[in-house]
Amino acid sequence: MTMSQRQVLQVFETYQKARTQFVQMVAELATRPQNIETLQNAGVMSLLRPLLLDAVPTIQQTAALALGRLANYNDDLAEAVVKGDILPQLVYSLAEQNRFYKKAAAFVLRAVAKHSPELAQAVVDCGALDALVISLEEFDPGVKEAAAWALGNIARHNGKLSQAVVDAGVVPLLVLCIQEPEIALKRVAASALSDIAKHSPELAQTVVDTGAIAHLAQVILNPDAKLKRQVFSALSQIAKHTVDVAEMVVEAEIFPAALACLKDPDEYVRKNVTTLIREITKHTPELSQIIVNVGGVAAVVDYLGDSKGNVRLPGIMMLGYVAAHSENLAMAVIVSKGVPQLAICLEEEQEDHIKAATAWAFGQIGRHTPEHARAVAVVNVFPKLLNLYLDTKSSEDLQVKAKKALKSILQKCTYLPALEPLLYEAPSNILKHVICQFSKVLPHDSKARRLFVTSGGLKKVQEIKAEPGSAIQEYINAINSCYPEEIVRFMHIYLTYKYLQKQHHTKILLKEYSGFNTS
Amino acid sequence: MARLEKLFSHLENIKEQYFLKNRIAEENRQRENEAAVKIQRRFRGCQVRAYLRHLHKNATLIQKIWRGFTARELFRQRVNTAYFIMKMNFYNKMAVKIQQRWRGYYVRKYVHNYYARKRYLEGVAKKNDLIRRDLEEFAELQKRERERIALEKEEQEKNIQAQRLHFLLSTKQCPGVFNSPFRAEPDEMELRLRRVKPRSAPKERKTPKMTPDLSNLMPNRERLPPIHKKPQGPFRPALEVQQQRLRPLEPSLRVATSITALEEAREELKRQEWRTRVIDQTFLPFSNASQNKRYESLIHTITPFEQVAYGTKHFREEPKECCQGKKPFKTVFTTCHVFDKFGRLYSNAGNIV
């Protein structure tokens, strides 16, 4: 090798080293969010793009990695990636290059697709789907994981994109991925299936037809928490669409193993299990029956006791759905000590939507028969519901639900000690129902009559002003007719006496006050 | 003769008398006629009336008998219907009683079985308790497992720490930091230091990376930086020598396989076969399947290209030759007499008269 040749080669070597260093430093800087703005302003995109086509494979891979990290950060950069026509090159090389490059290219695709549906559509339009499907068939689990993650990100946004992903024939490959031993791959495949199945019943049916449910059910017993999160999320997205699919999920014999996961230390695993149970019970009474028979209600009630905050919502809704189907099931919920737990939730939670859900659940439990209404009334929930209904700060949804729940429970409630406090505070539309119930119970029960008078309820009833001929007046007449006339007349006289006394007192007070003022 | 004379004397008288009588008779003829007519009239009237009476009597008798006959028939019918109505009322009452009992039983057993519901709710409560207990046990187990793992990890970390601080072990001459003479007994760390084994030679990575900067700039924890940056003389670079010296053994495949690898593989195969084989019959594919395949020709080629007789010439199927000699179907089971007694099972009491 002559001197000049060596010198010439030296130049090229220096350039290569410089390129390698640049691309490695950019990749490292891109890991920290504060540098990315500066990088973007320095025009890093236009510099990285030609490096993707470099002759040296390491530089290509690192350039792709850097691009991926940049696109991951925010959607402006991702759009810049799309506008820079980088995607077709990546897609082409996905088919050709070695596995490190494939991983990096899939990482870029996933980072671009995750921000918005338009970007995901742009990724699909470059023909990335076929290339990703080919990558899914690779041996290396890292490549498969990156490809599956990218597909999941694409399918996440809307049904059309999901359909495009499914049409590329991805679902059987994802199901195969779940059976692989690597945990990260299983996680990503489960999350991709969940994203695909969540949009419509047809997509869920497609996922089910490839036999995904059996494999997902096998994975439930795995100890990894994040994996369980994804698996339960996938199962619940599948089961939420139709009765048939929900039945298939139940037939996979996930209960009672899923109930054991309700005691998992990870909060989101528990939440996803409860979501799954809720989606199953919401369809038909038979499915709810299955869940009740296997002891699911008790497990969910315990879960409500253990958790706090927003994660309680699926549990509360599940109890409401179970109780809504039939009065047997509502009685089963009551027997499993669901009502005291729901009362605790109503007290502790501050968010309006959780309180609305709890009120709705109470309504569903208590509306069937007097026994149910009694069970709800005993936990002293009426004053709280009334407060929620009357509170001006509650949202409209909460008010409507509280009112409906109160009305439906009151129409069946015969437990008088719980109805009495409502006499004093309720507005007229609720009061109507309360008085109606009193008028139904009092004629038959002498002890209740005695109690009614001594506790001052009769006095309060006389104070109510109602138009003659309206329903309330009829009920009041019915109540008055249970008692001898003298008592009713005495009540009237006593009340007028009290009223005049109050007026007299206020007159004296006003005199004193004005006297105090002037003096 | 005398008489004749007498008679002849009388003749004029007789003639006169005759004419007188005739005149009288003529005068009385009308009256007598009317009287006779009157008498005859009366008599005929009586006769006819008697006859009519007779007729009336007979007619009345016939009618009486006839009316009695038909009335008795009607009466019998009314008695029958009254009897029928009484019977049906009785049957209806009894049927209502039966239906009452049956409906009560049916509803109590199948529609809303109070005791079954009670038992079911009790069962649900029991199952809930079981599940709650199981779940609590499971959670306990998991917690203990996790705590155990955490403890073990801590233990290991402390051991590694002790291995690194091995030089703080106390000697006879000089007590270490953890073994103060004012303490009753040495500290836990001191005991650990005594227990722990010294660390073996540092394990090299299998494929050491060729980064020439590292050894100069950032010395490893194990090694001190070299004295001279550039070794004097025609030595090979230090890193290369280190790598060569500490290169791990990379046996060839022949060396790595044990001598009994073949037998072990055979054993493994046998065990696998024994484990997974479920069916003992060997699977014989249907090798004759393709031989007996008949060629199914096109409809276009096998049907004759002419007007079909069915639909124009005849509308019924003609009896085919292939079925002519054969016997009709023989049923395997005897017919079930479901409808034999249809209409005849119960009494005719239900038929309206």
Short mmCIF file of C-alpha atoms in Angstrom, two decimals, chain B residues 66-208:
data_model
loop_
_atom_site.label_atom_id
_atom_site.label_comp_id
_atom_site.label_asym_id
_atom_site.label_seq_id
_atom_site.Cartn_x
_atom_site.Cartn_y
_atom_site.Cartn_z
CA TRP B 66 -149.46 -35.30 19.93
CA ARG B 67 -148.71 -32.25 21.92
CA GLY B 68 -148.20 -34.29 25.00
CA PHE B 69 -145.79 -36.44 23.12
CA THR B 70 -143.65 -33.64 21.74
CA ALA B 71 -143.76 -31.73 25.01
CA ARG B 72 -142.49 -34.76 26.81
CA GLU B 73 -139.71 -34.99 24.29
CA LEU B 74 -138.79 -31.38 24.84
CA PHE B 75 -139.05 -31.85 28.50
CA ARG B 76 -136.71 -34.82 28.34
CA GLN B 77 -134.28 -32.74 26.34
CA ARG B 78 -134.46 -29.94 28.84
CA VAL B 79 -133.88 -32.37 31.61
CA ASN B 80 -130.90 -33.68 29.72
CA THR B 81 -129.42 -30.26 29.18
CA ALA B 82 -130.04 -29.29 32.78
CA TYR B 83 -128.36 -32.47 33.86
CA PHE B 84 -125.51 -31.85 31.45
CA ILE B 85 -125.03 -28.31 32.72
CA MET B 86 -125.03 -29.51 36.29
CA LYS B 87 -122.50 -32.15 35.44
CA MET B 88 -120.25 -29.73 33.58
CA ASN B 89 -120.43 -27.27 36.44
CA PHE B 90 -119.39 -29.97 38.78
CA TYR B 91 -116.59 -31.07 36.50
CA ASN B 92 -115.49 -27.49 35.99
CA LYS B 93 -115.36 -26.94 39.71
CA MET B 94 -113.32 -30.06 40.14
CA ALA B 95 -111.09 -29.13 37.22
CA VAL B 96 -110.57 -25.70 38.73
CA LYS B 97 -109.61 -27.37 41.97
CA ILE B 98 -107.10 -29.57 40.16
CA GLN B 99 -105.73 -26.67 38.17
CA GLN B 100 -105.45 -24.59 41.32
CA ARG B 101 -103.43 -27.26 43.01
CA TRP B 102 -101.31 -27.90 39.94
CA ARG B 103 -100.63 -24.25 39.28
CA GLY B 104 -99.72 -23.66 42.87
CA TYR B 105 -97.37 -26.62 42.82
CA TYR B 106 -95.85 -25.66 39.50
CA VAL B 107 -95.23 -22.05 40.43
CA ARG B 108 -93.91 -22.98 43.81
CA LYS B 109 -91.56 -25.54 42.34
CA TYR B 110 -90.42 -24.13 39.03
CA VAL B 111 -91.25 -20.47 38.67
CA HIS B 112 -90.50 -19.12 42.13
CA ASN B 113 -89.24 -21.81 44.43
CA TYR B 114 -88.83 -20.04 47.74
CA TYR B 115 -86.76 -22.75 49.36
CA ALA B 116 -84.59 -23.23 46.32
CA ARG B 117 -83.98 -19.52 46.23
CA LYS B 118 -83.16 -19.53 49.90
CA ARG B 119 -80.79 -22.42 49.41
CA TYR B 120 -79.24 -20.70 46.42
CA LEU B 121 -78.62 -17.52 48.36
CA GLU B 122 -77.15 -19.52 51.21
CA GLY B 123 -74.98 -21.32 48.68
CA VAL B 124 -73.86 -18.01 47.24
CA ALA B 125 -72.99 -16.75 50.69
CA LYS B 126 -71.00 -19.90 51.44
CA LYS B 127 -69.19 -19.74 48.13
CA ASN B 128 -68.41 -16.10 48.75
CA ASP B 129 -66.90 -16.97 52.11
CA LEU B 130 -64.85 -19.72 50.56
CA ILE B 131 -63.63 -17.47 47.81
CA ARG B 132 -62.84 -14.71 50.25
CA ARG B 133 -60.84 -17.09 52.40
CA ASP B 134 -59.03 -18.55 49.43
CA LEU B 135 -58.20 -15.14 48.06
CA GLU B 136 -56.92 -13.98 51.39
CA GLU B 137 -54.75 -17.05 51.73
CA PHE B 138 -53.46 -16.52 48.23
CA ALA B 139 -52.69 -12.88 48.94
CA GLU B 140 -50.93 -13.91 52.15
CA LEU B 141 -48.85 -16.47 50.32
CA GLN B 142 -47.92 -14.00 47.64
CA LYS B 143 -46.98 -11.39 50.19
CA ARG B 144 -44.83 -13.84 52.10
CA GLU B 145 -43.20 -14.95 48.87
CA ARG B 146 -42.41 -11.40 47.93
CA GLU B 147 -41.07 -10.62 51.38
CA ARG B 148 -38.92 -13.70 51.27
CA ILE B 149 -37.52 -12.72 47.88
CA ALA B 150 -36.88 -9.19 49.14
CA LEU B 151 -35.10 -10.55 52.21
CA GLU B 152 -32.95 -12.83 50.12
CA LYS B 153 -32.03 -9.99 47.82
CA GLU B 154 -31.09 -7.86 50.77
CA GLU B 155 -28.99 -10.65 52.16
CA GLN B 156 -27.19 -11.04 48.88
CA GLU B 157 -26.54 -7.36 48.62
CA LYS B 158 -25.12 -7.28 52.10
CA ASN B 159 -22.88 -10.18 51.20
CA ILE B 160 -21.59 -8.39 48.14
CA GLN B 161 -20.99 -5.34 50.27
CA ALA B 162 -19.08 -7.42 52.76
CA GLN B 163 -17.02 -8.95 49.97
CA ARG B 164 -16.01 -5.52 48.82
CA LEU B 165 -15.16 -4.29 52.29
CA HIS B 166 -13.15 -7.32 53.17
CA PHE B 167 -10.22 -5.21 54.17
CA LEU B 168 -12.20 -3.85 57.14
CA LEU B 169 -11.90 -7.23 58.84
CA SER B 170 -10.41 -6.92 62.27
CA THR B 171 -7.07 -8.52 63.02
CA LYS B 172 -5.59 -9.65 66.29
CA GLN B 173 -3.49 -6.51 66.50
CA CYS B 174 -5.98 -3.97 65.32
CA PRO B 175 -9.74 -4.29 65.78
CA GLY B 176 -11.73 -3.29 62.75
CA VAL B 177 -14.31 -0.56 62.45
CA PHE B 178 -17.18 -2.92 63.14
CA ASN B 179 -15.50 -4.62 66.06
CA SER B 180 -15.12 -1.87 68.56
CA PRO B 181 -13.52 -3.05 71.87
CA PHE B 182 -16.24 -1.20 73.76
CA ARG B 183 -18.98 -3.36 72.39
CA ALA B 184 -20.09 -6.52 74.08
CA GLU B 185 -19.89 -8.46 70.90
CA PRO B 186 -18.89 -7.64 67.36
CA ASP B 187 -21.29 -6.02 64.95
CA GLU B 188 -23.32 -7.95 62.45
CA MET B 189 -21.22 -6.59 59.63
CA GLU B 190 -18.08 -7.85 61.30
CA LEU B 191 -19.50 -11.36 61.53
CA ARG B 192 -20.53 -11.14 57.94
CA LEU B 193 -17.03 -10.08 56.97
CA ARG B 194 -15.68 -13.09 58.72
CA ARG B 195 -18.14 -15.42 57.11
CA VAL B 196 -17.93 -14.28 53.57
CA LYS B 197 -15.65 -15.92 51.08
CA PRO B 198 -13.20 -13.75 49.24
CA ARG B 199 -14.08 -12.93 45.71
CA SER B 200 -12.60 -15.10 42.99
CA ALA B 201 -10.73 -13.76 40.01
CA PRO B 202 -12.82 -11.22 38.21
CA LYS B 203 -14.88 -12.78 35.47
CA GLU B 204 -14.12 -11.41 32.04
CA ARG B 205 -16.85 -10.77 29.53
CA LYS B 206 -17.03 -13.38 26.84
CA THR B 207 -16.53 -11.05 23.90
CA PRO B 208 -14.59 -8.04 25.09
#
